[in-house]
């Protein structure tokens, strides 16, 4: 795992810890879930770049399609805090 991915995993694991109400004894579970989340994001980014390179107009269509999902995720995150 490169340094940037490791740093991102630490951030996500910390966020999971905070969201759990700082539940003790879940360090490994939080870390493994954070790794899964970070890797999924990295895979999505790579696939998006492939689409962008092959057909730039498709990337715009894709971004418009996922914009509501991003907004929903932000609303859900705000509701938790």
Short mmCIF file of C-alpha atoms in Angstrom, two decimals:
data_model
loop_
_atom_site.label_atom_id
_atom_site.label_comp_id
_atom_site.label_asym_id
_atom_site.label_seq_id
_atom_site.Cartn_x
_atom_site.Cartn_y
_atom_site.Cartn_z
CA UNK A 1 0.00 0.00 0.00
CA UNK A 2 1.53 3.31 -1.01
CA UNK A 3 1.84 6.17 1.47
CA UNK A 4 -1.17 8.12 0.14
CA UNK A 5 -3.44 5.08 0.38
CA UNK A 6 -2.16 4.36 3.87
CA UNK A 7 -2.86 7.94 4.97
CA UNK A 8 -6.35 7.78 3.45
CA UNK A 9 -6.98 4.44 5.20
CA UNK A 10 -5.96 5.99 8.53
CA UNK A 11 -8.42 8.86 7.96
CA UNK A 12 -11.27 6.53 7.04
CA UNK A 13 -10.55 4.16 9.94
CA UNK A 14 -10.56 7.15 12.31
CA UNK A 15 -13.88 8.29 10.88
CA UNK A 16 -15.33 4.81 11.38
CA UNK A 17 -14.06 4.83 14.97
CA UNK A 18 -15.70 8.20 15.61
CA UNK A 19 -18.98 7.15 13.98
CA UNK A 20 -19.10 4.04 16.16
CA UNK A 21 -19.11 6.24 19.24
CA UNK A 22 -15.43 5.40 19.82
CA UNK A 23 -16.24 1.76 20.46
CA UNK A 24 -13.19 -0.04 21.83
CA UNK A 25 -11.93 -3.34 20.46
CA UNK A 26 -12.93 -2.68 16.84
CA UNK A 27 -9.52 -1.50 15.62
CA UNK A 28 -9.00 -4.37 13.19
CA UNK A 29 -12.59 -4.27 11.93
CA UNK A 30 -12.34 -0.51 11.37
CA UNK A 31 -9.00 -0.87 9.58
CA UNK A 32 -10.22 -3.65 7.29
CA UNK A 33 -13.41 -1.74 6.45
CA UNK A 34 -11.35 1.41 5.80
CA UNK A 35 -9.06 -0.53 3.44
CA UNK A 36 -12.11 -1.85 1.58
CA UNK A 37 -13.56 1.65 1.25
CA UNK A 38 -10.28 3.18 0.07
CA UNK A 39 -9.65 0.40 -2.46
CA UNK A 40 -13.20 0.71 -3.81
CA UNK A 41 -12.66 4.43 -4.26
CA UNK A 42 -9.36 3.82 -6.01
CA UNK A 43 -10.96 1.26 -8.34
CA UNK A 44 -13.80 3.65 -9.14
CA UNK A 45 -11.28 6.38 -9.94
CA UNK A 46 -9.34 4.11 -12.27
CA UNK A 47 -12.50 3.02 -14.09
CA UNK A 48 -13.65 6.62 -14.39
CA UNK A 49 -10.28 7.60 -15.90
CA UNK A 50 -10.59 4.77 -18.43
CA UNK A 51 -14.02 6.05 -19.46
CA UNK A 52 -12.74 9.60 -19.64
CA UNK A 53 -9.83 8.62 -21.88
CA UNK A 54 -11.99 6.52 -24.21
CA UNK A 55 -14.91 8.90 -24.46
CA UNK A 56 -14.81 12.27 -22.68
CA UNK A 57 -18.52 12.94 -23.25
CA UNK A 58 -19.39 9.67 -21.46
CA UNK A 59 -17.54 10.92 -18.40
CA UNK A 60 -19.78 13.98 -18.24
CA UNK A 61 -22.87 11.78 -18.49
CA UNK A 62 -21.53 9.52 -15.75
CA UNK A 63 -20.81 12.47 -13.46
CA UNK A 64 -24.35 13.77 -13.92
CA UNK A 65 -25.69 10.31 -13.11
CA UNK A 66 -23.73 9.95 -9.87
CA UNK A 67 -24.17 13.53 -8.66
CA UNK A 68 -27.42 12.65 -6.81
CA UNK A 69 -25.63 9.75 -5.10
CA UNK A 70 -22.85 12.05 -3.94
CA UNK A 71 -25.37 14.57 -2.63
CA UNK A 72 -27.30 11.82 -0.83
CA UNK A 73 -24.09 10.58 0.80
CA UNK A 74 -23.26 14.08 1.96
CA UNK A 75 -26.74 14.53 3.45
CA UNK A 76 -26.46 11.20 5.26
CA UNK A 77 -23.04 12.14 6.59
CA UNK A 78 -24.31 15.51 7.81
CA UNK A 79 -27.25 13.80 9.52
CA UNK A 80 -24.85 11.61 11.55
CA UNK A 81 -23.12 14.62 13.05
#
